[in-house]
Short mmCIF file of C-alpha atoms in Angstrom, two decimals:
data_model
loop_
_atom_site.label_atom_id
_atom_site.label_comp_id
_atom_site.label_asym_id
_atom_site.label_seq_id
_atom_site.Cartn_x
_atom_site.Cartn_y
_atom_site.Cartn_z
CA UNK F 1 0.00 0.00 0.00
CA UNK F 2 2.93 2.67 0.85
CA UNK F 3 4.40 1.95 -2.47
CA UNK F 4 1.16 3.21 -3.84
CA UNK F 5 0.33 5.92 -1.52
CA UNK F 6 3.89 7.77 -1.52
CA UNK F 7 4.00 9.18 -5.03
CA UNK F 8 0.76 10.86 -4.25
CA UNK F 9 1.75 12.48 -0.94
CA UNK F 10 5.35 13.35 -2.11
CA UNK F 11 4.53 16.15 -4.37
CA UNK F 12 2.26 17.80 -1.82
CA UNK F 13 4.67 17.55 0.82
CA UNK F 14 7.27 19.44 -1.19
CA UNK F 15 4.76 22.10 -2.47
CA UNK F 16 4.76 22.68 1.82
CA UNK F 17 7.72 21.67 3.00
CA UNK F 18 10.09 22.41 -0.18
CA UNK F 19 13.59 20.36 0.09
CA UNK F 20 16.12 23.19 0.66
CA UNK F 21 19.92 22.76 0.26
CA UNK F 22 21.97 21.42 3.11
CA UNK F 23 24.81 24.28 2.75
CA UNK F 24 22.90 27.24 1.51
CA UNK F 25 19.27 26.53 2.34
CA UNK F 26 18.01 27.04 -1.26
CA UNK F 27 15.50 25.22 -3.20
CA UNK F 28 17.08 21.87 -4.09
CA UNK F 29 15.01 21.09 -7.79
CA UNK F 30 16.00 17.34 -8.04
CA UNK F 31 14.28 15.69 -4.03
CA UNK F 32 16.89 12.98 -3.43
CA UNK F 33 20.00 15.66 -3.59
CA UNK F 34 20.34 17.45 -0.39
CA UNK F 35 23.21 19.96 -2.02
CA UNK F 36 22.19 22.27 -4.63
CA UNK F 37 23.70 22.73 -7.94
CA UNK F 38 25.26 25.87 -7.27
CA UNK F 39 27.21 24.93 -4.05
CA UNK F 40 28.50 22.18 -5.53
CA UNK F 41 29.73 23.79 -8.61
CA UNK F 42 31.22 27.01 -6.86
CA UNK F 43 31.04 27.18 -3.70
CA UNK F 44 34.32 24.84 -2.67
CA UNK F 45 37.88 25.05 -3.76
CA UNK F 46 38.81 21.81 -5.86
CA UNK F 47 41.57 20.44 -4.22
CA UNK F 48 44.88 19.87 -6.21
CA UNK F 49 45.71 16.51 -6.44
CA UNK F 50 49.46 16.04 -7.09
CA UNK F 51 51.07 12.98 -8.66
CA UNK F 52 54.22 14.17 -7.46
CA UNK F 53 52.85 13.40 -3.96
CA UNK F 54 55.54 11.32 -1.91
CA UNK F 55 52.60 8.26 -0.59
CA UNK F 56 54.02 5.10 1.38
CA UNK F 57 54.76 1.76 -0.90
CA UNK F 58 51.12 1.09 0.13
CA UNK F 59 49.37 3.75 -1.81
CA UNK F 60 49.26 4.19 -5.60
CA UNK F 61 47.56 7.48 -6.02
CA UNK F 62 45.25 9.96 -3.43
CA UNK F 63 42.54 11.93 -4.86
CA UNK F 64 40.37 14.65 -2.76
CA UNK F 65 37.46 16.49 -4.23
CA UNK F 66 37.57 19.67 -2.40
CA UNK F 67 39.85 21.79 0.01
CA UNK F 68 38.45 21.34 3.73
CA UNK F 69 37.32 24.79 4.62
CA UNK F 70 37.82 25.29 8.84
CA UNK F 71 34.67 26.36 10.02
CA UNK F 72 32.90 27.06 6.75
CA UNK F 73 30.21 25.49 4.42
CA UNK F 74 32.09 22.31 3.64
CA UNK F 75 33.20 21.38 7.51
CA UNK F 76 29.35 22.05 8.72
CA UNK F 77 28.39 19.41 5.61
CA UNK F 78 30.49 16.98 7.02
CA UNK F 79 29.49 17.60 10.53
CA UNK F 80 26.09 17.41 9.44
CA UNK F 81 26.75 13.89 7.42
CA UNK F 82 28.62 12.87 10.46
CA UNK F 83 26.56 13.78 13.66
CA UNK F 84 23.14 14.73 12.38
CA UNK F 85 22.42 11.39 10.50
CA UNK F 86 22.18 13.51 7.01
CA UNK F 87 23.20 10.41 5.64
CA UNK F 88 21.92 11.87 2.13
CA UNK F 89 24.58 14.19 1.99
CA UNK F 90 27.28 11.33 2.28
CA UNK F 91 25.73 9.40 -0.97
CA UNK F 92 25.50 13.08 -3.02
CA UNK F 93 28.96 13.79 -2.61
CA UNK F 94 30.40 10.58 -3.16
CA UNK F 95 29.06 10.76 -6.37
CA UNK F 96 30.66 14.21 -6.70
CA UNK F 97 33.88 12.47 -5.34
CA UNK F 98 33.30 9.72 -7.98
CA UNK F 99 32.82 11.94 -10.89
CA UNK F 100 35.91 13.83 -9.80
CA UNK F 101 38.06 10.45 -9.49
CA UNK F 102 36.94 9.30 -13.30
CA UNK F 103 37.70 12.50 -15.19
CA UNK F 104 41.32 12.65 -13.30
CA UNK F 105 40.99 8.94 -14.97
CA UNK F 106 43.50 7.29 -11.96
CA UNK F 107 41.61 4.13 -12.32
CA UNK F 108 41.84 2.70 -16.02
CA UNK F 109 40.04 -0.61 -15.27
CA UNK F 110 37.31 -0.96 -12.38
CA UNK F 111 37.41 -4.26 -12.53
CA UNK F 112 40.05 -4.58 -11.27
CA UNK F 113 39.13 -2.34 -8.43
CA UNK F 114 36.83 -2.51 -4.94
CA UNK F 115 35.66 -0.34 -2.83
CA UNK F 116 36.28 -0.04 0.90
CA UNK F 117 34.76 2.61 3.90
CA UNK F 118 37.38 3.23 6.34
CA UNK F 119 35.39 1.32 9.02
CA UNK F 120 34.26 2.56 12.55
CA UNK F 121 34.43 0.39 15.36
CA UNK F 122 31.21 -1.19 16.93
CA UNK F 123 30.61 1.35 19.67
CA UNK F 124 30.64 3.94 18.04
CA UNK F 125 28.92 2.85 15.26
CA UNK F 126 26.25 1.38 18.25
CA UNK F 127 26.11 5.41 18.58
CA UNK F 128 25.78 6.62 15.86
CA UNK F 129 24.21 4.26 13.98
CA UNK F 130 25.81 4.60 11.01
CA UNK F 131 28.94 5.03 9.20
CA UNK F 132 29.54 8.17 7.36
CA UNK F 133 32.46 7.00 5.17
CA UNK F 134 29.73 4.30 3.91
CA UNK F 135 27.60 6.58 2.82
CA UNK F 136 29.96 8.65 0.70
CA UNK F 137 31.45 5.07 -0.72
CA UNK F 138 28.30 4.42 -1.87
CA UNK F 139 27.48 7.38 -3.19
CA UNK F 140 30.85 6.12 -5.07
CA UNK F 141 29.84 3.31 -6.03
CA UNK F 142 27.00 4.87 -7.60
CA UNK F 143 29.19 6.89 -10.06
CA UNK F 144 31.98 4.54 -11.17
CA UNK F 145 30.81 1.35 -10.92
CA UNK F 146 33.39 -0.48 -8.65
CA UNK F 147 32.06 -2.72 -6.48
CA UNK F 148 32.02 -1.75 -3.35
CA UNK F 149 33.13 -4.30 -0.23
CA UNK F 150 30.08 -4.63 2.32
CA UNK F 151 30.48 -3.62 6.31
CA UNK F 152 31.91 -6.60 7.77
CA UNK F 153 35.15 -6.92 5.75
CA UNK F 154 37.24 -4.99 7.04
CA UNK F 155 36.82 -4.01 11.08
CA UNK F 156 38.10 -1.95 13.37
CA UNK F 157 40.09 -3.24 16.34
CA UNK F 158 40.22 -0.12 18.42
CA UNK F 159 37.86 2.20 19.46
CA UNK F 160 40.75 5.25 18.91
CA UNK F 161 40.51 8.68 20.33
CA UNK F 162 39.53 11.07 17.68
CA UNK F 163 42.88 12.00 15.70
CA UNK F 164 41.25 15.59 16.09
CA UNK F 165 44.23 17.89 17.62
CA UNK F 166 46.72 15.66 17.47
CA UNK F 167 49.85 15.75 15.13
CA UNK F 168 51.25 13.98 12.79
CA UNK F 169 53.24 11.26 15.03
CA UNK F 170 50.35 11.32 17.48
CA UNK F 171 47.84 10.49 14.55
CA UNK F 172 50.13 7.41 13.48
CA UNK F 173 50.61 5.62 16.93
CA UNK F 174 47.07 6.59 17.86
CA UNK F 175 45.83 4.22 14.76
CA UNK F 176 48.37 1.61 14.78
CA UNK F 177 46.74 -1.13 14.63
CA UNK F 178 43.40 -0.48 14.78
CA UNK F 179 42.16 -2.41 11.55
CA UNK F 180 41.94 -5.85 10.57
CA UNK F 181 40.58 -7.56 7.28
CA UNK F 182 37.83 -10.48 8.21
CA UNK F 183 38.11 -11.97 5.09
CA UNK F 184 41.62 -11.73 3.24
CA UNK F 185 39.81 -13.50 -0.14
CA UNK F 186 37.97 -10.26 -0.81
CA UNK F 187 40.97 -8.42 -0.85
CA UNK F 188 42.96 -10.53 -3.20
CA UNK F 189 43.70 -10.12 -6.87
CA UNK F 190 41.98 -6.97 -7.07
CA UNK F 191 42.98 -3.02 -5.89
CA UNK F 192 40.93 -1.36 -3.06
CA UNK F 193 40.14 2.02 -2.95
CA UNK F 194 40.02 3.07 0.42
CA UNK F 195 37.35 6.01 0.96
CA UNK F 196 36.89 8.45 4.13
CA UNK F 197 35.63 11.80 4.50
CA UNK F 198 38.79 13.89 5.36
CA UNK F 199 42.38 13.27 4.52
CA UNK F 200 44.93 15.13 6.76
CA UNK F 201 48.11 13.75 7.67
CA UNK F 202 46.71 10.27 5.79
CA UNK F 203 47.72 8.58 9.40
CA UNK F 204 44.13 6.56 9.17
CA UNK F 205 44.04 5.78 5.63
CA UNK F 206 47.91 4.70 5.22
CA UNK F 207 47.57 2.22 8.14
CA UNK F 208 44.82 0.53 6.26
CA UNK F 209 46.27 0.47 2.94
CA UNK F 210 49.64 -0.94 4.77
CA UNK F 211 47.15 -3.88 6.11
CA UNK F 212 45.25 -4.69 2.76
CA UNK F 213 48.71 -4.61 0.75
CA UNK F 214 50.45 -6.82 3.54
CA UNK F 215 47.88 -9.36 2.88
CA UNK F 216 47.33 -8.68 -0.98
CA UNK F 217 50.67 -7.57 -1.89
CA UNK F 218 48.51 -4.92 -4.01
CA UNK F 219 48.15 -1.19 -4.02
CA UNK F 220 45.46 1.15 -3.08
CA UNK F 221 43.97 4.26 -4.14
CA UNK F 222 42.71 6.82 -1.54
CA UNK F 223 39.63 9.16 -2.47
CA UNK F 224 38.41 11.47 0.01
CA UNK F 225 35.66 14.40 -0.05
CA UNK F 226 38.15 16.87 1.70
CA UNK F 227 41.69 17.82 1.94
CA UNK F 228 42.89 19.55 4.86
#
């Protein structure tokens, strides 16, 4: 019955309650984006993504869609993807982050490639109920076709303080450790790309990609929505 009752009520509920953009508060025009057109086409700086970049043995390439903006529009869309279960947000700019990763065309053959959320570990997850670097994987997903590995693959040991404030050498020995793959096979003969919201000091994202090559001998790719 919902199935059939829903496209009925939806249009009257946006002629009252309009979906508005997440970051500006506009009218969004498509209902399932939460970001409207014009914030996502100017309203961040596109982060430069350097192949020059010196990356551990681990990593083959790290691509970021935008430059993390301290306390402006793009740090309150991640806090609002991350605390205020806007889990819409997450999916919308993966496939931003997606987009951005095909035209820079680092991956030739998704086949040969998987997906993989830098996991949380169960409490907080218990917490929050969700995982925000999920979401934006498979928003992902969504936009370049790699499959992407389910929750459950790849878990985290150690409930770590949050790498917030710390620096760089803090970061590291704080996430030592932390991650562990369940199953090695879905890992094997095949390139992950490892995907989280914001890339700092890489601390989080190079300890995983050390674990997944240790096992796989392969390398990963790193795709984030923000560079700080």
């Amino acid at each position: 019955m919902k199935k059939y009752i829903k496209p009925l009520i939806e249009p009257v509920a946006d002629l009252v309650f309009p979906p508005v953009c997440a970051c500006c508060g506009d009218r969004v025009m498509v209902r399932l984006n939460m970001i409207c057109d014009e914030c996502l086409t100017s309203r961040f700086e596109r982060a430069t993504n350097n192949s020059d970049e010196i990356l551990p043995e681990s990593v083959s390439f790290r691509h970021s869609l935008w430059l993390f903006d301290k306390y402006g529009y793009l740090q309150d869309l991640l806090h609002k993807l991350k605390y205020d279960h806007c889990t819409g947000i997450g999916e919308q700019l993966g496939r931003e982050a997606g987009r951005s990763l095909r035209s820079a065309a680092e991956i030739q053959n998704i086949d040969k490639w998987r997906l993989a959320a830098v996991p949380l570990h169960k409490k907080r997850y218990r917490k929050r109920g969700y995982n925000q670097s999920m979401e934006i994987a498979r928003g992902v997903a969504a936009a370049t076709g790699i499959d992407l590995l389910t929750e459950g693959y790849i878990k985290r040991l150690k409930n770590t303080k949050t790498q917030t404030g710390l620096n760089s050498d803090e970061r590291t020995s704080n996430i030592s450790g932390a991650f562990e793959v369940t199953q090695p096979s879905a890992v094997q003969n095949c390139n992950i790309l490892i995907v989280d919201d914001v890339f700092t000091t890489g601390a989080t994202t190079f300890e995983l990609a050390q674990i997944i090559n240790n096992l796989s001998g392969q390398h990963c790719g790193i795709l984030t929505i923000a560079k700080a």
